Short mmCIF file of C-alpha atoms in Angstrom, two decimals:
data_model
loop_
_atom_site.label_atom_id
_atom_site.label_comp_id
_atom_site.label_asym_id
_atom_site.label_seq_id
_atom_site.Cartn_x
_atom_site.Cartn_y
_atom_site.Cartn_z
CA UNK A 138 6.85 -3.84 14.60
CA UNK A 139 4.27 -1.74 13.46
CA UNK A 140 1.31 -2.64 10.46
CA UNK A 141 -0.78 -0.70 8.30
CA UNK A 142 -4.16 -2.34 7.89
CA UNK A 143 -3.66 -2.61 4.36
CA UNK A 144 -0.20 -4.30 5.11
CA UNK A 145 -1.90 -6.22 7.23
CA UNK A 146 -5.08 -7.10 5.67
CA UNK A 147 -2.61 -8.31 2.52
CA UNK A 148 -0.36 -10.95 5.23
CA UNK A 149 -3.30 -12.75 6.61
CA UNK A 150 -5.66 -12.51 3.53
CA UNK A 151 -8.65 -10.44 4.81
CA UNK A 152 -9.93 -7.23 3.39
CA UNK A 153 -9.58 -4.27 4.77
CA UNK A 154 -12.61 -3.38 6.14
CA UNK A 155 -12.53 -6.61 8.07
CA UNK A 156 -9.00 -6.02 9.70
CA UNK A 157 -10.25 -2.36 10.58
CA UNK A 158 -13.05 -3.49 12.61
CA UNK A 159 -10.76 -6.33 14.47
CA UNK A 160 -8.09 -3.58 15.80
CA UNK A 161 -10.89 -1.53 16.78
CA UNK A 162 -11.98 -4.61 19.14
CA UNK A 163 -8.18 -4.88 20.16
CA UNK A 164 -7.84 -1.20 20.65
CA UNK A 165 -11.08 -1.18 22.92
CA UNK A 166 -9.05 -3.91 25.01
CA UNK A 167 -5.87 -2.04 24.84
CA UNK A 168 -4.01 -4.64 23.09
CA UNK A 169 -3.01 -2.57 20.63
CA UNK A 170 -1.82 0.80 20.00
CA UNK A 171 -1.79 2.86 17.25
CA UNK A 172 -0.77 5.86 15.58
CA UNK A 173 -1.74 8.09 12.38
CA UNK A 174 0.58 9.45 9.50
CA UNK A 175 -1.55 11.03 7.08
CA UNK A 176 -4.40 8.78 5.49
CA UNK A 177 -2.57 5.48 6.92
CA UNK A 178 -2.72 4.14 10.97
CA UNK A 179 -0.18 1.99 12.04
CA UNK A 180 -0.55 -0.82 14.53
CA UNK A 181 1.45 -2.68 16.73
CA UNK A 182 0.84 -4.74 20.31
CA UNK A 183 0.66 -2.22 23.12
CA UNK A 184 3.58 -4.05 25.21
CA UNK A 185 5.76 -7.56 25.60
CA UNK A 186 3.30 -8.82 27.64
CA UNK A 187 0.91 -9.19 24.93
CA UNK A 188 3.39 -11.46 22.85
CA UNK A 189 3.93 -13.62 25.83
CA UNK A 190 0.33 -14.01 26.15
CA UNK A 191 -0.26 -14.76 22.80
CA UNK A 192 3.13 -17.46 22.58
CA UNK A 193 1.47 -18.88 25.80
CA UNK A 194 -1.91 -20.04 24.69
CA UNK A 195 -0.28 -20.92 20.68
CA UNK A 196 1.54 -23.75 23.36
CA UNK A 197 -1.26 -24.50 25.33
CA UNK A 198 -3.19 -25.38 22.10
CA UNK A 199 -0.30 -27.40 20.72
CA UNK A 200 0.09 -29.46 23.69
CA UNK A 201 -3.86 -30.21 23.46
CA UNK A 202 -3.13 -31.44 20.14
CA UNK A 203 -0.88 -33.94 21.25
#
């Protein structure tokens, strides 16, 4: 689904500012996408294979927990 960094910034607890200059990094690497209505941008990952990379290494991580 798509995010506006404010939306965004308000979920994880970060200011704005700081979530801009994140999806800038993730745009650069194209795992993002974005698009602009008015003053707002909305966000979202650029495709399913982004989630399943992410859902991959979140279990790789637990598993090193264990």
């Amino acid at each position: 689904q798509e995010w506006c960094v404010g939306d965004l910034a308000a979920a994880i607890g970060m200011n704005e500012s700081a979530v801009s200059h994140q999806l800038k990094t993730l745009r650069a690497l194209r795992l993002v996408r974005y698009r602009k209505q008015g003053r707002h941008v909305f966000y979202q990952l650029q495709d399913h294979h982004v989630l399943d990379l992410y859902q991959a290494v979140a279990e790789h991580l637990d598993e090193n927990e264990d």
